[in-house]
Amino acid sequence: MTSQHDIKQILENLYDGLYLVDRDRRITYWNKAAERITGYKADEVIGSLCADNILIHVDANGKQLCRGMCPLGQTISDGRPREAEIFLHHRRGHRVHVSVRVTPMKNDHGEIVGGIELFTDISSRTALLLQIEELKKLALIDPLTNLPNRRHFESQVAARFAEMKRYGLPFGLLIIDVDHFKQFNDKHGHDVGDLVLQSVANTFLCCIRPFDDICRWGGEEFAGIFPNIGLTTLKEVAERLRALVQHSQVHRDDELLSVTVSIGGSMAEQDDTMASLVKRADSLMYVSKKNGRNRVTIDEPGNQ
């Protein structure tokens, strides 16, 4: 017969993160994989409520879930298992894309006494980390953010133009700028500013496809190229990146710090050059700044 000790050992050694909550969604158990995926140790979360917003679960649109009826809360309410894809908040500040599976926890009388959530890291970070190691060897990586640098990015834009001209494959480009970053640096210091840039970069990495490219364009500015994509999807991607950065936070002593980004973007056109495409996206980013920041501006092709 399997003992409670054996069961605990099995749970502790699962590859997937697992945690248990009572009916009030108070966390009662947190395994080693949950620590690895989230960066939070068990003693930091056990006893806290989901509504305390430690993990600050959000959906792909940036909607916060912990204070409302998240999948876990719905399952505790109606007893139905659920699956979903969400973005949780890592202790270092960035977002992690996870697949969650939720089941009710019942007592010997069949009454629901809590919930069980199993979550798997489904971001493309593993493949991207391998790419990063290779890029480091070629001096094509930004040392602060571990994103590809501008030199690498420009070569990828050239490759996308070649594909478009030869095969008709569309692609889009985003220019992303951290809002009020100079004031943020002046207030909190450059070390904290560097942590924020790293957090923003890590959030981007977990939210893109393996064949997309996002680089550090310079300073607090990033650029992303998205092959085989349409205008509607480009807008959706840009809004997702904006929302996830807005809801990400960096710990500094007892303070939680966050920033927002302004984004401009455009689909590449047949008569574009790299310079014209980047200029168009950059000008649209400044439109986002002018209209209040923390927003996306993407025009239809031919409107510039």
PDB file of C-alpha atoms in Angstrom:
ATOM      1  CA  MET A   1       0.000   0.000   0.000  1.00  0.00           C
ATOM      2  CA  THR A   2       1.274   3.455  -0.883  1.00  0.00           C
ATOM      3  CA  SER A   3       1.923   5.546   2.229  1.00  0.00           C
ATOM      4  CA  GLN A   4       1.315   9.274   2.617  1.00  0.00           C
ATOM      5  CA  HIS A   5       5.091   9.720   2.612  1.00  0.00           C
ATOM      6  CA  ASP A   6       5.316   7.929  -0.756  1.00  0.00           C
ATOM      7  CA  ILE A   7       2.525  10.071  -2.186  1.00  0.00           C
ATOM      8  CA  LYS A   8       4.276  13.243  -1.026  1.00  0.00           C
ATOM      9  CA  GLN A   9       7.520  12.083  -2.622  1.00  0.00           C
ATOM     10  CA  ILE A  10       5.701  11.483  -5.914  1.00  0.00           C
ATOM     11  CA  LEU A  11       4.098  14.933  -5.836  1.00  0.00           C
ATOM     12  CA  GLU A  12       7.393  16.623  -4.936  1.00  0.00           C
ATOM     13  CA  ASN A  13       9.142  15.020  -7.903  1.00  0.00           C
ATOM     14  CA  LEU A  14       6.539  15.774 -10.560  1.00  0.00           C
ATOM     15  CA  TYR A  15       7.844  17.669 -13.599  1.00  0.00           C
ATOM     16  CA  ASP A  16       4.690  19.827 -13.559  1.00  0.00           C
ATOM     17  CA  GLY A  17       3.882  22.431 -10.945  1.00  0.00           C
ATOM     18  CA  LEU A  18       1.118  21.414  -8.545  1.00  0.00           C
ATOM     19  CA  TYR A  19      -0.652  23.214  -5.761  1.00  0.00           C
ATOM     20  CA  LEU A  20      -3.701  22.601  -3.579  1.00  0.00           C
ATOM     21  CA  VAL A  21      -6.192  25.102  -2.185  1.00  0.00           C
ATOM     22  CA  ASP A  22      -9.120  24.909   0.239  1.00  0.00           C
ATOM     23  CA  ARG A  23     -12.603  26.201  -0.538  1.00  0.00           C
ATOM     24  CA  ASP A  24     -11.485  29.755   0.199  1.00  0.00           C
ATOM     25  CA  ARG A  25      -8.677  29.282  -2.376  1.00  0.00           C
ATOM     26  CA  ARG A  26      -6.065  29.410   0.383  1.00  0.00           C
ATOM     27  CA  ILE A  27      -2.918  27.599  -0.786  1.00  0.00           C
ATOM     28  CA  THR A  28      -2.198  24.519   1.347  1.00  0.00           C
ATOM     29  CA  TYR A  29       0.444  22.728  -0.732  1.00  0.00           C
ATOM     30  CA  TRP A  30       3.107  23.830  -3.264  1.00  0.00           C
ATOM     31  CA  ASN A  31       5.482  21.344  -4.889  1.00  0.00           C
ATOM     32  CA  LYS A  32       9.104  21.681  -6.036  1.00  0.00           C
ATOM     33  CA  ALA A  33       8.160  22.109  -9.715  1.00  0.00           C
ATOM     34  CA  ALA A  34       5.838  24.980  -8.748  1.00  0.00           C
ATOM     35  CA  GLU A  35       8.856  26.602  -7.091  1.00  0.00           C
ATOM     36  CA  ARG A  36      10.966  26.084 -10.210  1.00  0.00           C
ATOM     37  CA  ILE A  37       8.376  27.408 -12.684  1.00  0.00           C
ATOM     38  CA  THR A  38       7.285  30.441 -10.634  1.00  0.00           C
ATOM     39  CA  GLY A  39      10.404  31.315  -8.632  1.00  0.00           C
ATOM     40  CA  TYR A  40       8.331  31.360  -5.410  1.00  0.00           C
ATOM     41  CA  LYS A  41       9.326  29.023  -2.551  1.00  0.00           C
ATOM     42  CA  ALA A  42       6.632  27.024  -0.773  1.00  0.00           C
ATOM     43  CA  ASP A  43       6.994  29.005   2.454  1.00  0.00           C
ATOM     44  CA  GLU A  44       6.328  32.227   0.521  1.00  0.00           C
ATOM     45  CA  VAL A  45       2.919  31.101  -0.783  1.00  0.00           C
ATOM     46  CA  ILE A  46       1.478  28.461   1.568  1.00  0.00           C
ATOM     47  CA  GLY A  47      -1.215  30.075   3.670  1.00  0.00           C
ATOM     48  CA  SER A  48      -1.857  32.903   1.235  1.00  0.00           C
ATOM     49  CA  LEU A  49      -5.037  33.347  -0.791  1.00  0.00           C
ATOM     50  CA  CYS A  50      -5.199  33.300  -4.581  1.00  0.00           C
ATOM     51  CA  ALA A  51      -6.830  36.725  -4.222  1.00  0.00           C
ATOM     52  CA  ASP A  52      -3.617  37.993  -2.622  1.00  0.00           C
ATOM     53  CA  ASN A  53      -2.395  38.099  -6.226  1.00  0.00           C
ATOM     54  CA  ILE A  54       1.024  36.542  -5.690  1.00  0.00           C
ATOM     55  CA  LEU A  55       0.991  34.861  -9.101  1.00  0.00           C
ATOM     56  CA  ILE A  56      -1.313  37.507 -10.621  1.00  0.00           C
ATOM     57  CA  HIS A  57      -2.759  35.140 -13.222  1.00  0.00           C
ATOM     58  CA  VAL A  58      -3.882  36.902 -16.400  1.00  0.00           C
ATOM     59  CA  ASP A  59      -5.307  35.633 -19.655  1.00  0.00           C
ATOM     60  CA  ALA A  60      -3.919  36.362 -23.141  1.00  0.00           C
ATOM     61  CA  ASN A  61      -5.683  39.744 -23.133  1.00  0.00           C
ATOM     62  CA  GLY A  62      -4.109  40.821 -19.838  1.00  0.00           C
ATOM     63  CA  LYS A  63      -7.343  40.342 -17.840  1.00  0.00           C
ATOM     64  CA  GLN A  64      -6.580  39.536 -14.195  1.00  0.00           C
ATOM     65  CA  LEU A  65      -8.148  36.271 -13.034  1.00  0.00           C
ATOM     66  CA  CYS A  66      -7.208  35.813  -9.367  1.00  0.00           C
ATOM     67  CA  ARG A  67      -9.770  38.220  -7.926  1.00  0.00           C
ATOM     68  CA  GLY A  68     -12.654  36.848  -9.990  1.00  0.00           C
ATOM     69  CA  MET A  69     -13.828  33.399 -10.996  1.00  0.00           C
ATOM     70  CA  CYS A  70     -10.625  31.918 -12.378  1.00  0.00           C
ATOM     71  CA  PRO A  71     -10.648  28.294 -13.651  1.00  0.00           C
ATOM     72  CA  LEU A  72      -9.752  27.092 -10.139  1.00  0.00           C
ATOM     73  CA  GLY A  73     -12.552  29.091  -8.528  1.00  0.00           C
ATOM     74  CA  GLN A  74     -15.080  27.900 -11.116  1.00  0.00           C
ATOM     75  CA  THR A  75     -14.132  24.271 -10.555  1.00  0.00           C
ATOM     76  CA  ILE A  76     -14.467  24.608  -6.764  1.00  0.00           C
ATOM     77  CA  SER A  77     -17.891  26.172  -7.356  1.00  0.00           C
ATOM     78  CA  ASP A  78     -19.355  23.640  -9.805  1.00  0.00           C
ATOM     79  CA  GLY A  79     -17.133  20.555  -9.474  1.00  0.00           C
ATOM     80  CA  ARG A  80     -16.229  20.405 -13.168  1.00  0.00           C
ATOM     81  CA  PRO A  81     -12.592  19.850 -14.232  1.00  0.00           C
ATOM     82  CA  ARG A  82     -11.149  22.535 -16.505  1.00  0.00           C
ATOM     83  CA  GLU A  83      -8.181  23.254 -18.738  1.00  0.00           C
ATOM     84  CA  ALA A  84      -6.898  26.670 -19.768  1.00  0.00           C
ATOM     85  CA  GLU A  85      -3.837  28.570 -20.943  1.00  0.00           C
ATOM     86  CA  ILE A  86      -2.853  31.528 -18.788  1.00  0.00           C
ATOM     87  CA  PHE A  87       0.137  33.700 -17.958  1.00  0.00           C
ATOM     88  CA  LEU A  88       1.408  33.632 -14.390  1.00  0.00           C
ATOM     89  CA  HIS A  89       3.718  36.118 -12.709  1.00  0.00           C
ATOM     90  CA  HIS A  90       7.266  34.888 -12.036  1.00  0.00           C
ATOM     91  CA  ARG A  91       8.971  36.117  -8.888  1.00  0.00           C
ATOM     92  CA  ARG A  92      11.575  37.908 -11.040  1.00  0.00           C
ATOM     93  CA  GLY A  93       8.856  39.967 -12.692  1.00  0.00           C
ATOM     94  CA  HIS A  94       8.270  38.416 -16.105  1.00  0.00           C
ATOM     95  CA  ARG A  95       5.334  36.402 -17.385  1.00  0.00           C
ATOM     96  CA  VAL A  96       5.340  32.623 -17.881  1.00  0.00           C
ATOM     97  CA  HIS A  97       2.913  30.983 -20.316  1.00  0.00           C
ATOM     98  CA  VAL A  98       1.415  27.883 -18.662  1.00  0.00           C
ATOM     99  CA  SER A  99      -1.221  25.275 -19.393  1.00  0.00           C
ATOM    100  CA  VAL A 100      -3.348  24.586 -16.303  1.00  0.00           C
ATOM    101  CA  ARG A 101      -5.510  21.590 -15.479  1.00  0.00           C
ATOM    102  CA  VAL A 102      -7.887  21.999 -12.571  1.00  0.00           C
ATOM    103  CA  THR A 103      -9.865  19.327 -10.696  1.00  0.00           C
ATOM    104  CA  PRO A 104     -12.005  19.522  -7.554  1.00  0.00           C
ATOM    105  CA  MET A 105     -10.708  18.029  -4.299  1.00  0.00           C
ATOM    106  CA  LYS A 106     -13.364  16.039  -2.404  1.00  0.00           C
ATOM    107  CA  ASN A 107     -13.614  14.458   1.042  1.00  0.00           C
ATOM    108  CA  ASP A 108     -14.804  10.933   1.837  1.00  0.00           C
ATOM    109  CA  HIS A 109     -18.437  12.112   1.575  1.00  0.00           C
ATOM    110  CA  GLY A 110     -17.975  13.468  -1.948  1.00  0.00           C
ATOM    111  CA  GLU A 111     -18.134  17.095  -0.804  1.00  0.00           C
ATOM    112  CA  ILE A 112     -15.863  19.620  -2.517  1.00  0.00           C
ATOM    113  CA  VAL A 113     -13.314  20.842   0.015  1.00  0.00           C
ATOM    114  CA  GLY A 114     -10.896  22.565  -2.347  1.00  0.00           C
ATOM    115  CA  GLY A 115      -9.146  22.341  -5.680  1.00  0.00           C
ATOM    116  CA  ILE A 116      -6.049  20.933  -7.341  1.00  0.00           C
ATOM    117  CA  GLU A 117      -4.185  22.818 -10.050  1.00  0.00           C
ATOM    118  CA  LEU A 118      -1.480  21.215 -12.180  1.00  0.00           C
ATOM    119  CA  PHE A 119       0.418  23.614 -14.460  1.00  0.00           C
ATOM    120  CA  THR A 120       2.997  23.122 -17.201  1.00  0.00           C
ATOM    121  CA  ASP A 121       5.400  25.682 -18.641  1.00  0.00           C
ATOM    122  CA  ILE A 122       4.486  25.772 -22.341  1.00  0.00           C
ATOM    123  CA  SER A 123       6.489  28.841 -23.321  1.00  0.00           C
ATOM    124  CA  SER A 124       9.044  28.572 -26.083  1.00  0.00           C
ATOM    125  CA  ARG A 125      11.795  29.523 -23.653  1.00  0.00           C
ATOM    126  CA  THR A 126      13.607  26.164 -23.869  1.00  0.00           C
ATOM    127  CA  ALA A 127      14.119  26.452 -27.608  1.00  0.00           C
ATOM    128  CA  LEU A 128      14.920  30.138 -27.267  1.00  0.00           C
ATOM    129  CA  LEU A 129      17.564  29.478 -24.612  1.00  0.00           C
ATOM    130  CA  LEU A 130      19.339  27.136 -26.998  1.00  0.00           C
ATOM    131  CA  GLN A 131      19.179  29.852 -29.654  1.00  0.00           C
ATOM    132  CA  ILE A 132      20.560  32.360 -27.169  1.00  0.00           C
ATOM    133  CA  GLU A 133      23.587  30.191 -26.402  1.00  0.00           C
ATOM    134  CA  GLU A 134      24.334  29.917 -30.107  1.00  0.00           C
ATOM    135  CA  LEU A 135      23.914  33.655 -30.632  1.00  0.00           C
ATOM    136  CA  LYS A 136      26.260  34.394 -27.756  1.00  0.00           C
ATOM    137  CA  LYS A 137      28.964  32.518 -29.599  1.00  0.00           C
ATOM    138  CA  LEU A 138      28.423  34.752 -32.604  1.00  0.00           C
ATOM    139  CA  ALA A 139      28.309  37.995 -30.594  1.00  0.00           C
ATOM    140  CA  LEU A 140      24.724  38.533 -31.693  1.00  0.00           C
ATOM    141  CA  ILE A 141      23.158  38.756 -28.259  1.00  0.00           C
ATOM    142  CA  ASP A 142      22.457  41.723 -26.017  1.00  0.00           C
ATOM    143  CA  PRO A 143      24.281  40.975 -22.731  1.00  0.00           C
ATOM    144  CA  LEU A 144      21.722  42.671 -20.461  1.00  0.00           C
ATOM    145  CA  THR A 145      18.457  41.215 -21.754  1.00  0.00           C
ATOM    146  CA  ASN A 146      19.710  38.037 -23.483  1.00  0.00           C
ATOM    147  CA  LEU A 147      17.661  39.078 -26.507  1.00  0.00           C
ATOM    148  CA  PRO A 148      19.171  39.076 -30.003  1.00  0.00           C
ATOM    149  CA  ASN A 149      20.898  42.369 -30.700  1.00  0.00           C
ATOM    150  CA  ARG A 150      20.219  44.828 -33.511  1.00  0.00           C
ATOM    151  CA  ARG A 151      22.816  43.272 -35.807  1.00  0.00           C
ATOM    152  CA  HIS A 152      21.135  39.869 -35.675  1.00  0.00           C
ATOM    153  CA  PHE A 153      17.680  41.402 -35.997  1.00  0.00           C
ATOM    154  CA  GLU A 154      18.562  43.319 -39.145  1.00  0.00           C
ATOM    155  CA  SER A 155      19.732  40.077 -40.765  1.00  0.00           C
ATOM    156  CA  GLN A 156      16.375  38.482 -39.906  1.00  0.00           C
ATOM    157  CA  VAL A 157      14.447  41.410 -41.397  1.00  0.00           C
ATOM    158  CA  ALA A 158      16.468  41.025 -44.595  1.00  0.00           C
ATOM    159  CA  ALA A 159      15.594  37.320 -44.665  1.00  0.00           C
ATOM    160  CA  ARG A 160      11.879  38.073 -44.225  1.00  0.00           C
ATOM    161  CA  PHE A 161      12.001  40.570 -47.103  1.00  0.00           C
ATOM    162  CA  ALA A 162      13.598  37.912 -49.296  1.00  0.00           C
ATOM    163  CA  GLU A 163      10.840  35.430 -48.393  1.00  0.00           C
ATOM    164  CA  MET A 164       8.134  37.989 -49.108  1.00  0.00           C
ATOM    165  CA  LYS A 165       9.536  38.879 -52.517  1.00  0.00           C
ATOM    166  CA  ARG A 166      10.145  35.269 -53.524  1.00  0.00           C
ATOM    167  CA  TYR A 167       7.195  33.423 -51.977  1.00  0.00           C
ATOM    168  CA  GLY A 168       4.731  36.186 -51.105  1.00  0.00           C
ATOM    169  CA  LEU A 169       4.922  35.445 -47.364  1.00  0.00           C
ATOM    170  CA  PRO A 170       3.688  38.423 -45.323  1.00  0.00           C
ATOM    171  CA  PHE A 171       5.347  39.691 -42.167  1.00  0.00           C
ATOM    172  CA  GLY A 172       4.878  42.493 -39.691  1.00  0.00           C
ATOM    173  CA  LEU A 173       7.190  44.617 -37.560  1.00  0.00           C
ATOM    174  CA  LEU A 174       6.662  46.193 -34.133  1.00  0.00           C
ATOM    175  CA  ILE A 175       8.674  48.927 -32.459  1.00  0.00           C
ATOM    176  CA  ILE A 176       8.203  48.876 -28.669  1.00  0.00           C
ATOM    177  CA  ASP A 177       9.358  51.574 -26.260  1.00  0.00           C
ATOM    178  CA  VAL A 178       9.208  51.549 -22.441  1.00  0.00           C
ATOM    179  CA  ASP A 179       7.200  54.550 -21.265  1.00  0.00           C
ATOM    180  CA  HIS A 180       8.839  57.248 -19.110  1.00  0.00           C
ATOM    181  CA  PHE A 181      11.949  55.108 -18.702  1.00  0.00           C
ATOM    182  CA  LYS A 182      14.322  58.019 -18.061  1.00  0.00           C
ATOM    183  CA  GLN A 183      12.165  59.228 -15.183  1.00  0.00           C
ATOM    184  CA  PHE A 184      11.956  55.654 -13.869  1.00  0.00           C
ATOM    185  CA  ASN A 185      15.769  55.360 -13.957  1.00  0.00           C
ATOM    186  CA  ASP A 186      16.215  58.743 -12.278  1.00  0.00           C
ATOM    187  CA  LYS A 187      13.812  57.792  -9.484  1.00  0.00           C
ATOM    188  CA  HIS A 188      14.828  54.183  -8.803  1.00  0.00           C
ATOM    189  CA  GLY A 189      18.387  53.963 -10.147  1.00  0.00           C
ATOM    190  CA  HIS A 190      19.973  52.256 -13.135  1.00  0.00           C
ATOM    191  CA  ASP A 191      20.260  48.881 -11.395  1.00  0.00           C
ATOM    192  CA  VAL A 192      16.490  48.724 -10.965  1.00  0.00           C
ATOM    193  CA  GLY A 193      16.054  50.018 -14.503  1.00  0.00           C
ATOM    194  CA  ASP A 194      18.168  47.115 -15.754  1.00  0.00           C
ATOM    195  CA  LEU A 195      15.991  44.655 -13.806  1.00  0.00           C
ATOM    196  CA  VAL A 196      12.888  46.136 -15.438  1.00  0.00           C
ATOM    197  CA  LEU A 197      14.380  45.814 -18.926  1.00  0.00           C
ATOM    198  CA  GLN A 198      15.239  42.184 -18.169  1.00  0.00           C
ATOM    199  CA  SER A 199      11.695  41.574 -16.921  1.00  0.00           C
ATOM    200  CA  VAL A 200      10.173  43.137 -20.046  1.00  0.00           C
ATOM    201  CA  ALA A 201      12.474  41.048 -22.254  1.00  0.00           C
ATOM    202  CA  ASN A 202      11.569  37.817 -20.420  1.00  0.00           C
ATOM    203  CA  THR A 203       7.870  38.604 -20.744  1.00  0.00           C
ATOM    204  CA  PHE A 204       8.330  39.039 -24.498  1.00  0.00           C
ATOM    205  CA  LEU A 205      10.216  35.733 -24.759  1.00  0.00           C
ATOM    206  CA  CYS A 206       7.432  33.724 -23.157  1.00  0.00           C
ATOM    207  CA  CYS A 207       4.735  35.252 -25.365  1.00  0.00           C
ATOM    208  CA  ILE A 208       6.062  34.799 -28.913  1.00  0.00           C
ATOM    209  CA  ARG A 209       6.270  31.879 -31.290  1.00  0.00           C
ATOM    210  CA  PRO A 210       9.616  30.071 -31.704  1.00  0.00           C
ATOM    211  CA  PHE A 211      10.056  31.550 -35.201  1.00  0.00           C
ATOM    212  CA  ASP A 212       9.272  35.136 -34.203  1.00  0.00           C
ATOM    213  CA  ASP A 213      12.145  37.471 -33.344  1.00  0.00           C
ATOM    214  CA  ILE A 214      12.307  40.229 -30.731  1.00  0.00           C
ATOM    215  CA  CYS A 215      15.519  42.164 -30.185  1.00  0.00           C
ATOM    216  CA  ARG A 216      16.783  44.967 -28.025  1.00  0.00           C
ATOM    217  CA  TRP A 217      16.800  47.773 -30.566  1.00  0.00           C
ATOM    218  CA  GLY A 218      18.646  50.188 -28.285  1.00  0.00           C
ATOM    219  CA  GLY A 219      18.272  51.703 -24.814  1.00  0.00           C
ATOM    220  CA  GLU A 220      14.710  51.039 -23.636  1.00  0.00           C
ATOM    221  CA  GLU A 221      13.487  50.245 -27.159  1.00  0.00           C
ATOM    222  CA  PHE A 222      12.707  46.800 -28.586  1.00  0.00           C
ATOM    223  CA  ALA A 223      11.770  45.605 -32.063  1.00  0.00           C
ATOM    224  CA  GLY A 224       9.869  42.497 -33.094  1.00  0.00           C
ATOM    225  CA  ILE A 225       9.430  40.779 -36.424  1.00  0.00           C
ATOM    226  CA  PHE A 226       6.571  38.348 -36.989  1.00  0.00           C
ATOM    227  CA  PRO A 227       6.643  36.211 -40.145  1.00  0.00           C
ATOM    228  CA  ASN A 228       3.639  34.686 -41.891  1.00  0.00           C
ATOM    229  CA  ILE A 229       1.152  36.872 -40.042  1.00  0.00           C
ATOM    230  CA  GLY A 230      -1.788  39.081 -41.032  1.00  0.00           C
ATOM    231  CA  LEU A 231      -2.688  42.569 -39.879  1.00  0.00           C
ATOM    232  CA  THR A 232      -5.388  41.401 -37.443  1.00  0.00           C
ATOM    233  CA  THR A 233      -3.084  38.893 -35.786  1.00  0.00           C
ATOM    234  CA  LEU A 234      -0.262  41.442 -35.613  1.00  0.00           C
ATOM    235  CA  LYS A 235      -2.590  43.770 -33.709  1.00  0.00           C
ATOM    236  CA  GLU A 236      -3.572  40.938 -31.356  1.00  0.00           C
ATOM    237  CA  VAL A 237       0.076  40.076 -30.689  1.00  0.00           C
ATOM    238  CA  ALA A 238       0.939  43.720 -30.010  1.00  0.00           C
ATOM    239  CA  GLU A 239      -1.985  44.129 -27.600  1.00  0.00           C
ATOM    240  CA  ARG A 240      -1.001  40.921 -25.796  1.00  0.00           C
ATOM    241  CA  LEU A 241       2.580  42.105 -25.347  1.00  0.00           C
ATOM    242  CA  ARG A 242       1.396  45.509 -24.122  1.00  0.00           C
ATOM    243  CA  ALA A 243      -1.069  44.038 -21.627  1.00  0.00           C
ATOM    244  CA  LEU A 244       1.327  41.440 -20.224  1.00  0.00           C
ATOM    245  CA  VAL A 245       4.050  44.030 -19.638  1.00  0.00           C
ATOM    246  CA  GLN A 246       1.519  46.289 -17.906  1.00  0.00           C
ATOM    247  CA  HIS A 247       0.589  43.487 -15.491  1.00  0.00           C
ATOM    248  CA  SER A 248       4.168  42.372 -14.765  1.00  0.00           C
ATOM    249  CA  GLN A 249       5.997  43.564 -11.685  1.00  0.00           C
ATOM    250  CA  VAL A 250       9.532  43.629 -10.305  1.00  0.00           C
ATOM    251  CA  HIS A 251      10.292  43.260  -6.591  1.00  0.00           C
ATOM    252  CA  ARG A 252      12.444  45.983  -5.031  1.00  0.00           C
ATOM    253  CA  ASP A 253      12.676  45.572  -1.272  1.00  0.00           C
ATOM    254  CA  ASP A 254       9.030  45.783  -0.160  1.00  0.00           C
ATOM    255  CA  GLU A 255       7.945  47.605  -3.305  1.00  0.00           C
ATOM    256  CA  LEU A 256       6.428  46.226  -6.515  1.00  0.00           C
ATOM    257  CA  LEU A 257       7.446  48.240  -9.569  1.00  0.00           C
ATOM    258  CA  SER A 258       5.965  48.101 -13.047  1.00  0.00           C
ATOM    259  CA  VAL A 259       6.172  49.915 -16.359  1.00  0.00           C
ATOM    260  CA  THR A 260       4.118  50.176 -19.525  1.00  0.00           C
ATOM    261  CA  VAL A 261       5.089  50.178 -23.189  1.00  0.00           C
ATOM    262  CA  SER A 262       3.977  52.062 -26.278  1.00  0.00           C
ATOM    263  CA  ILE A 263       3.915  50.089 -29.512  1.00  0.00           C
ATOM    264  CA  GLY A 264       3.821  51.012 -33.189  1.00  0.00           C
ATOM    265  CA  GLY A 265       3.653  48.479 -35.974  1.00  0.00           C
ATOM    266  CA  SER A 266       3.085  47.876 -39.639  1.00  0.00           C
ATOM    267  CA  MET A 267       2.879  45.107 -42.196  1.00  0.00           C
ATOM    268  CA  ALA A 268       5.695  45.053 -44.717  1.00  0.00           C
ATOM    269  CA  GLU A 269       4.804  46.093 -48.279  1.00  0.00           C
ATOM    270  CA  GLN A 270       6.380  44.953 -51.530  1.00  0.00           C
ATOM    271  CA  ASP A 271       8.077  48.294 -52.199  1.00  0.00           C
ATOM    272  CA  ASP A 272       9.368  48.659 -48.627  1.00  0.00           C
ATOM    273  CA  THR A 273      12.983  48.711 -47.593  1.00  0.00           C
ATOM    274  CA  MET A 274      14.157  47.895 -44.102  1.00  0.00           C
ATOM    275  CA  ALA A 275      14.598  51.622 -43.451  1.00  0.00           C
ATOM    276  CA  SER A 276      11.104  52.556 -44.661  1.00  0.00           C
ATOM    277  CA  LEU A 277       9.415  49.781 -42.682  1.00  0.00           C
ATOM    278  CA  VAL A 278      11.265  50.617 -39.467  1.00  0.00           C
ATOM    279  CA  LYS A 279      10.597  54.348 -39.929  1.00  0.00           C
ATOM    280  CA  ARG A 280       6.874  53.713 -40.407  1.00  0.00           C
ATOM    281  CA  ALA A 281       6.597  51.493 -37.325  1.00  0.00           C
ATOM    282  CA  ASP A 282       8.688  53.918 -35.279  1.00  0.00           C
ATOM    283  CA  SER A 283       6.495  56.881 -36.248  1.00  0.00           C
ATOM    284  CA  LEU A 284       3.407  54.905 -35.211  1.00  0.00           C
ATOM    285  CA  MET A 285       5.036  54.128 -31.872  1.00  0.00           C
ATOM    286  CA  TYR A 286       5.350  57.876 -31.325  1.00  0.00           C
ATOM    287  CA  VAL A 287       1.656  58.213 -32.160  1.00  0.00           C
ATOM    288  CA  SER A 288       0.988  55.816 -29.269  1.00  0.00           C
ATOM    289  CA  LYS A 289       3.159  58.007 -27.046  1.00  0.00           C
ATOM    290  CA  LYS A 290       1.342  61.170 -28.137  1.00  0.00           C
ATOM    291  CA  ASN A 291      -2.082  59.599 -27.531  1.00  0.00           C
ATOM    292  CA  GLY A 292      -1.368  58.742 -23.903  1.00  0.00           C
ATOM    293  CA  ARG A 293       1.170  55.873 -23.878  1.00  0.00           C
ATOM    294  CA  ASN A 294       0.500  52.253 -22.886  1.00  0.00           C
ATOM    295  CA  ARG A 295      -1.218  51.667 -26.207  1.00  0.00           C
ATOM    296  CA  VAL A 296      -0.798  50.141 -29.663  1.00  0.00           C
ATOM    297  CA  THR A 297      -0.999  51.962 -32.987  1.00  0.00           C
ATOM    298  CA  ILE A 298      -0.975  49.856 -36.158  1.00  0.00           C
ATOM    299  CA  ASP A 299      -2.238  51.339 -39.420  1.00  0.00           C
ATOM    300  CA  GLU A 300      -3.510  49.619 -42.510  1.00  0.00           C
ATOM    301  CA  PRO A 301      -0.873  49.187 -45.231  1.00  0.00           C
ATOM    302  CA  GLY A 302      -0.672  52.215 -47.515  1.00  0.00           C
ATOM    303  CA  ASN A 303      -2.035  54.675 -44.942  1.00  0.00           C
ATOM    304  CA  GLN A 304       1.340  56.194 -44.102  1.00  0.00           C
TER     305      GLN A 304
END
